[in-house]
Amino acid sequence: MKLNVNGHDHDVDVAPDMPLLWVIRDVLNMTGTKFGCGMAQCGACTVHLNGAPVRSCVTPASAANGAKVTTIEGLSTNGDHVVQKAWAELDVVQCGYCQSGQIMSAVALLASNKKPSDADIDAAMSGNICRCGTYQRVRAAIHRAAELGEVKA
Ligand code: FES
Ligand code: FES
């Protein structure tokens, strides 16, 4: 099947029901996207499918056939996407495991809502679990990213 990942076309020979996360990590060797629960419960595996955040651990590869996939690696080449800049400025990351998923959810939120309220943020981010408890800094960094500039998914 044909996948466009981070702007590059890939022809991958995988079973249609293989989780998209497996394709991204094990076939395409992009390891920024993490495996957490494998059951759409934690958000560690969040990527964008045609601009919308999805849990790649429960998304079959076939759903991405012909679609545009964006992973954390695709946000910027130097880590200078507006959301990444806000994350660095506020020192959001603790162990880091959940953070690529957090950032992908935050980017999707800001692409559709330029000035989210605390409630908007809590609703959009509720599916991204952080075992280190960085929620307050995640929220603050989303507000900061909204100040820094326009976000595109
Ligand atoms: S690994 Fe996909 S939601 Fe947890
Ligand atoms: S920073 Fe450790 S799990 Fe979120």
PDB file of N, CA and C in Angstrom, residues 76-132:
ATOM      1  N   SER A  76       9.006  19.391  12.101  1.00  0.00           N
ATOM      2  CA  SER A  76      10.069  20.345  11.752  1.00  0.00           C
ATOM      3  C   SER A  76      11.358  19.545  11.613  1.00  0.00           C
ATOM      4  N   THR A  77      12.331  20.112  10.911  1.00  0.00           N
ATOM      5  CA  THR A  77      13.605  19.393  10.800  1.00  0.00           C
ATOM      6  C   THR A  77      14.519  19.683  11.977  1.00  0.00           C
ATOM      7  N   ASN A  78      14.346  20.854  12.588  1.00  0.00           N
ATOM      8  CA  ASN A  78      15.267  21.235  13.670  1.00  0.00           C
ATOM      9  C   ASN A  78      14.593  21.371  15.033  1.00  0.00           C
ATOM     10  N   GLY A  79      13.414  20.821  15.170  1.00  0.00           N
ATOM     11  CA  GLY A  79      12.733  20.937  16.448  1.00  0.00           C
ATOM     12  C   GLY A  79      12.228  22.342  16.721  1.00  0.00           C
ATOM     13  N   ASP A  80      12.031  23.112  15.634  1.00  0.00           N
ATOM     14  CA  ASP A  80      11.643  24.506  15.858  1.00  0.00           C
ATOM     15  C   ASP A  80      10.211  24.817  15.418  1.00  0.00           C
ATOM     16  N   HIS A  81       9.384  23.820  15.373  1.00  0.00           N
ATOM     17  CA  HIS A  81       7.951  24.077  15.216  1.00  0.00           C
ATOM     18  C   HIS A  81       7.499  24.906  16.427  1.00  0.00           C
ATOM     19  N   VAL A  82       6.524  25.765  16.213  1.00  0.00           N
ATOM     20  CA  VAL A  82       6.062  26.654  17.286  1.00  0.00           C
ATOM     21  C   VAL A  82       5.741  25.886  18.575  1.00  0.00           C
ATOM     22  N   VAL A  83       5.103  24.750  18.439  1.00  0.00           N
ATOM     23  CA  VAL A  83       4.739  23.979  19.635  1.00  0.00           C
ATOM     24  C   VAL A  83       6.004  23.406  20.288  1.00  0.00           C
ATOM     25  N   GLN A  84       6.945  22.970  19.498  1.00  0.00           N
ATOM     26  CA  GLN A  84       8.204  22.458  20.069  1.00  0.00           C
ATOM     27  C   GLN A  84       8.972  23.581  20.772  1.00  0.00           C
ATOM     28  N   LYS A  85       8.934  24.775  20.188  1.00  0.00           N
ATOM     29  CA  LYS A  85       9.614  25.918  20.833  1.00  0.00           C
ATOM     30  C   LYS A  85       8.978  26.211  22.189  1.00  0.00           C
ATOM     31  N   ALA A  86       7.653  26.211  22.235  1.00  0.00           N
ATOM     32  CA  ALA A  86       6.957  26.482  23.502  1.00  0.00           C
ATOM     33  C   ALA A  86       7.292  25.394  24.519  1.00  0.00           C
ATOM     34  N   TRP A  87       7.357  24.153  24.054  1.00  0.00           N
ATOM     35  CA  TRP A  87       7.679  23.032  24.950  1.00  0.00           C
ATOM     36  C   TRP A  87       9.074  23.218  25.556  1.00  0.00           C
ATOM     37  N   ALA A  88      10.024  23.664  24.718  1.00  0.00           N
ATOM     38  CA  ALA A  88      11.391  23.852  25.212  1.00  0.00           C
ATOM     39  C   ALA A  88      11.437  25.026  26.181  1.00  0.00           C
ATOM     40  N   GLU A  89      10.760  26.111  25.815  1.00  0.00           N
ATOM     41  CA  GLU A  89      10.785  27.308  26.650  1.00  0.00           C
ATOM     42  C   GLU A  89      10.238  27.009  28.042  1.00  0.00           C
ATOM     43  N   LEU A  90       9.189  26.227  28.120  1.00  0.00           N
ATOM     44  CA  LEU A  90       8.570  25.950  29.426  1.00  0.00           C
ATOM     45  C   LEU A  90       9.099  24.659  30.059  1.00  0.00           C
ATOM     46  N   ASP A  91      10.071  24.047  29.398  1.00  0.00           N
ATOM     47  CA  ASP A  91      10.697  22.863  29.975  1.00  0.00           C
ATOM     48  C   ASP A  91       9.644  21.819  30.385  1.00  0.00           C
ATOM     49  N   VAL A  92       8.774  21.504  29.441  1.00  0.00           N
ATOM     50  CA  VAL A  92       7.637  20.634  29.743  1.00  0.00           C
ATOM     51  C   VAL A  92       8.051  19.207  30.076  1.00  0.00           C
ATOM     52  N   VAL A  93       9.049  18.722  29.357  1.00  0.00           N
ATOM     53  CA  VAL A  93       9.332  17.284  29.353  1.00  0.00           C
ATOM     54  C   VAL A  93       9.945  16.804  30.661  1.00  0.00           C
ATOM     55  N   GLN A  94       9.453  15.672  31.132  1.00  0.00           N
ATOM     56  CA  GLN A  94      10.130  15.016  32.251  1.00  0.00           C
ATOM     57  C   GLN A  94      10.825  13.771  31.681  1.00  0.00           C
ATOM     58  N   CYS A  95      10.238  12.581  31.773  1.00  0.00           N
ATOM     59  CA  CYS A  95      10.940  11.423  31.185  1.00  0.00           C
ATOM     60  C   CYS A  95      10.857  11.437  29.665  1.00  0.00           C
ATOM     61  N   GLY A  96       9.819  12.068  29.139  1.00  0.00           N
ATOM     62  CA  GLY A  96       9.718  12.239  27.695  1.00  0.00           C
ATOM     63  C   GLY A  96       8.864  11.220  26.967  1.00  0.00           C
ATOM     64  N   TYR A  97       8.533  10.126  27.632  1.00  0.00           N
ATOM     65  CA  TYR A  97       7.912   9.019  26.903  1.00  0.00           C
ATOM     66  C   TYR A  97       6.598   9.410  26.218  1.00  0.00           C
ATOM     67  N   CYS A  98       5.789  10.180  26.920  1.00  0.00           N
ATOM     68  CA  CYS A  98       4.466  10.533  26.371  1.00  0.00           C
ATOM     69  C   CYS A  98       4.508  11.730  25.446  1.00  0.00           C
ATOM     70  N   GLN A  99       5.663  12.403  25.371  1.00  0.00           N
ATOM     71  CA  GLN A  99       5.660  13.774  24.857  1.00  0.00           C
ATOM     72  C   GLN A  99       5.466  13.915  23.357  1.00  0.00           C
ATOM     73  N   SER A 100       5.895  12.950  22.558  1.00  0.00           N
ATOM     74  CA  SER A 100       5.614  13.138  21.132  1.00  0.00           C
ATOM     75  C   SER A 100       4.117  13.040  20.893  1.00  0.00           C
ATOM     76  N   GLY A 101       3.454  12.167  21.630  1.00  0.00           N
ATOM     77  CA  GLY A 101       2.000  12.083  21.520  1.00  0.00           C
ATOM     78  C   GLY A 101       1.331  13.346  22.024  1.00  0.00           C
ATOM     79  N   GLN A 102       1.843  13.897  23.129  1.00  0.00           N
ATOM     80  CA  GLN A 102       1.275  15.144  23.664  1.00  0.00           C
ATOM     81  C   GLN A 102       1.406  16.255  22.619  1.00  0.00           C
ATOM     82  N   ILE A 103       2.592  16.343  22.041  1.00  0.00           N
ATOM     83  CA  ILE A 103       2.839  17.420  21.076  1.00  0.00           C
ATOM     84  C   ILE A 103       1.949  17.252  19.838  1.00  0.00           C
ATOM     85  N   MET A 104       1.786  16.028  19.354  1.00  0.00           N
ATOM     86  CA  MET A 104       0.938  15.839  18.172  1.00  0.00           C
ATOM     87  C   MET A 104      -0.513  16.214  18.473  1.00  0.00           C
ATOM     88  N   SER A 105      -0.984  15.899  19.661  1.00  0.00           N
ATOM     89  CA  SER A 105      -2.353  16.297  20.026  1.00  0.00           C
ATOM     90  C   SER A 105      -2.450  17.814  20.152  1.00  0.00           C
ATOM     91  N   ALA A 106      -1.409  18.427  20.735  1.00  0.00           N
ATOM     92  CA  ALA A 106      -1.411  19.886  20.900  1.00  0.00           C
ATOM     93  C   ALA A 106      -1.397  20.585  19.544  1.00  0.00           C
ATOM     94  N   VAL A 107      -0.606  20.070  18.613  1.00  0.00           N
ATOM     95  CA  VAL A 107      -0.549  20.681  17.272  1.00  0.00           C
ATOM     96  C   VAL A 107      -1.910  20.595  16.591  1.00  0.00           C
ATOM     97  N   ALA A 108      -2.555  19.434  16.707  1.00  0.00           N
ATOM     98  CA  ALA A 108      -3.879  19.278  16.079  1.00  0.00           C
ATOM     99  C   ALA A 108      -4.880  20.241  16.709  1.00  0.00           C
ATOM    100  N   LEU A 109      -4.802  20.408  18.028  1.00  0.00           N
ATOM    101  CA  LEU A 109      -5.708  21.344  18.701  1.00  0.00           C
ATOM    102  C   LEU A 109      -5.490  22.760  18.186  1.00  0.00           C
ATOM    103  N   LEU A 110      -4.223  23.196  18.177  1.00  0.00           N
ATOM    104  CA  LEU A 110      -3.924  24.584  17.806  1.00  0.00           C
ATOM    105  C   LEU A 110      -4.174  24.863  16.321  1.00  0.00           C
ATOM    106  N   ALA A 111      -4.117  23.812  15.514  1.00  0.00           N
ATOM    107  CA  ALA A 111      -4.402  24.002  14.086  1.00  0.00           C
ATOM    108  C   ALA A 111      -5.885  24.299  13.871  1.00  0.00           C
ATOM    109  N   SER A 112      -6.724  23.832  14.783  1.00  0.00           N
ATOM    110  CA  SER A 112      -8.162  24.048  14.600  1.00  0.00           C
ATOM    111  C   SER A 112      -8.700  25.115  15.549  1.00  0.00           C
ATOM    112  N   ASN A 113      -7.912  25.493  16.543  1.00  0.00           N
ATOM    113  CA  ASN A 113      -8.363  26.460  17.550  1.00  0.00           C
ATOM    114  C   ASN A 113      -7.149  27.296  17.960  1.00  0.00           C
ATOM    115  N   LYS A 114      -7.061  28.500  17.417  1.00  0.00           N
ATOM    116  CA  LYS A 114      -5.842  29.322  17.604  1.00  0.00           C
ATOM    117  C   LYS A 114      -5.644  29.780  19.045  1.00  0.00           C
ATOM    118  N   LYS A 115      -6.732  29.962  19.779  1.00  0.00           N
ATOM    119  CA  LYS A 115      -6.626  30.433  21.174  1.00  0.00           C
ATOM    120  C   LYS A 115      -7.472  29.555  22.086  1.00  0.00           C
ATOM    121  N   PRO A 116      -7.049  28.340  22.329  1.00  0.00           N
ATOM    122  CA  PRO A 116      -7.875  27.447  23.150  1.00  0.00           C
ATOM    123  C   PRO A 116      -7.923  27.904  24.609  1.00  0.00           C
ATOM    124  N   SER A 117      -9.073  27.699  25.220  1.00  0.00           N
ATOM    125  CA  SER A 117      -9.230  27.974  26.657  1.00  0.00           C
ATOM    126  C   SER A 117      -8.671  26.774  27.437  1.00  0.00           C
ATOM    127  N   ASP A 118      -8.571  26.941  28.752  1.00  0.00           N
ATOM    128  CA  ASP A 118      -8.141  25.803  29.574  1.00  0.00           C
ATOM    129  C   ASP A 118      -9.061  24.605  29.349  1.00  0.00           C
ATOM    130  N   ALA A 119     -10.356  24.883  29.256  1.00  0.00           N
ATOM    131  CA  ALA A 119     -11.311  23.782  29.064  1.00  0.00           C
ATOM    132  C   ALA A 119     -11.114  23.116  27.704  1.00  0.00           C
ATOM    133  N   ASP A 120     -10.849  23.928  26.675  1.00  0.00           N
ATOM    134  CA  ASP A 120     -10.588  23.352  25.335  1.00  0.00           C
ATOM    135  C   ASP A 120      -9.354  22.452  25.397  1.00  0.00           C
ATOM    136  N   ILE A 121      -8.333  22.942  26.097  1.00  0.00           N
ATOM    137  CA  ILE A 121      -7.082  22.183  26.194  1.00  0.00           C
ATOM    138  C   ILE A 121      -7.323  20.875  26.949  1.00  0.00           C
ATOM    139  N   ASP A 122      -8.010  20.982  28.072  1.00  0.00           N
ATOM    140  CA  ASP A 122      -8.250  19.773  28.866  1.00  0.00           C
ATOM    141  C   ASP A 122      -9.043  18.751  28.056  1.00  0.00           C
ATOM    142  N   ALA A 123     -10.022  19.229  27.269  1.00  0.00           N
ATOM    143  CA  ALA A 123     -10.828  18.297  26.469  1.00  0.00           C
ATOM    144  C   ALA A 123      -9.969  17.651  25.380  1.00  0.00           C
ATOM    145  N   ALA A 124      -9.174  18.475  24.691  1.00  0.00           N
ATOM    146  CA  ALA A 124      -8.387  17.942  23.566  1.00  0.00           C
ATOM    147  C   ALA A 124      -7.268  17.018  24.035  1.00  0.00           C
ATOM    148  N   MET A 125      -6.747  17.280  25.250  1.00  0.00           N
ATOM    149  CA  MET A 125      -5.580  16.542  25.718  1.00  0.00           C
ATOM    150  C   MET A 125      -5.940  15.402  26.682  1.00  0.00           C
ATOM    151  N   SER A 126      -7.226  15.209  26.931  1.00  0.00           N
ATOM    152  CA  SER A 126      -7.615  14.256  27.974  1.00  0.00           C
ATOM    153  C   SER A 126      -7.205  12.818  27.653  1.00  0.00           C
ATOM    154  N   GLY A 127      -6.997  12.523  26.379  1.00  0.00           N
ATOM    155  CA  GLY A 127      -6.608  11.159  26.015  1.00  0.00           C
ATOM    156  C   GLY A 127      -5.107  10.928  26.018  1.00  0.00           C
ATOM    157  N   ASN A 128      -4.346  11.948  26.405  1.00  0.00           N
ATOM    158  CA  ASN A 128      -2.883  11.799  26.450  1.00  0.00           C
ATOM    159  C   ASN A 128      -2.446  11.713  27.910  1.00  0.00           C
ATOM    160  N   ILE A 129      -2.065  10.531  28.300  1.00  0.00           N
ATOM    161  CA  ILE A 129      -1.714  10.280  29.698  1.00  0.00           C
ATOM    162  C   ILE A 129      -0.206  10.492  29.895  1.00  0.00           C
ATOM    163  N   CYS A 130       0.130  11.119  31.025  1.00  0.00           N
ATOM    164  CA  CYS A 130       1.547  11.328  31.350  1.00  0.00           C
ATOM    165  C   CYS A 130       1.806  10.759  32.735  1.00  0.00           C
ATOM    166  N   ARG A 131       2.652   9.744  32.785  1.00  0.00           N
ATOM    167  CA  ARG A 131       2.910   9.119  34.091  1.00  0.00           C
ATOM    168  C   ARG A 131       3.749  10.031  34.977  1.00  0.00           C
ATOM    169  N   CYS A 132       4.423  11.017  34.379  1.00  0.00           N
ATOM    170  CA  CYS A 132       5.221  11.946  35.169  1.00  0.00           C
ATOM    171  C   CYS A 132       4.400  13.142  35.658  1.00  0.00           C
TER     172      CYS A 132
END
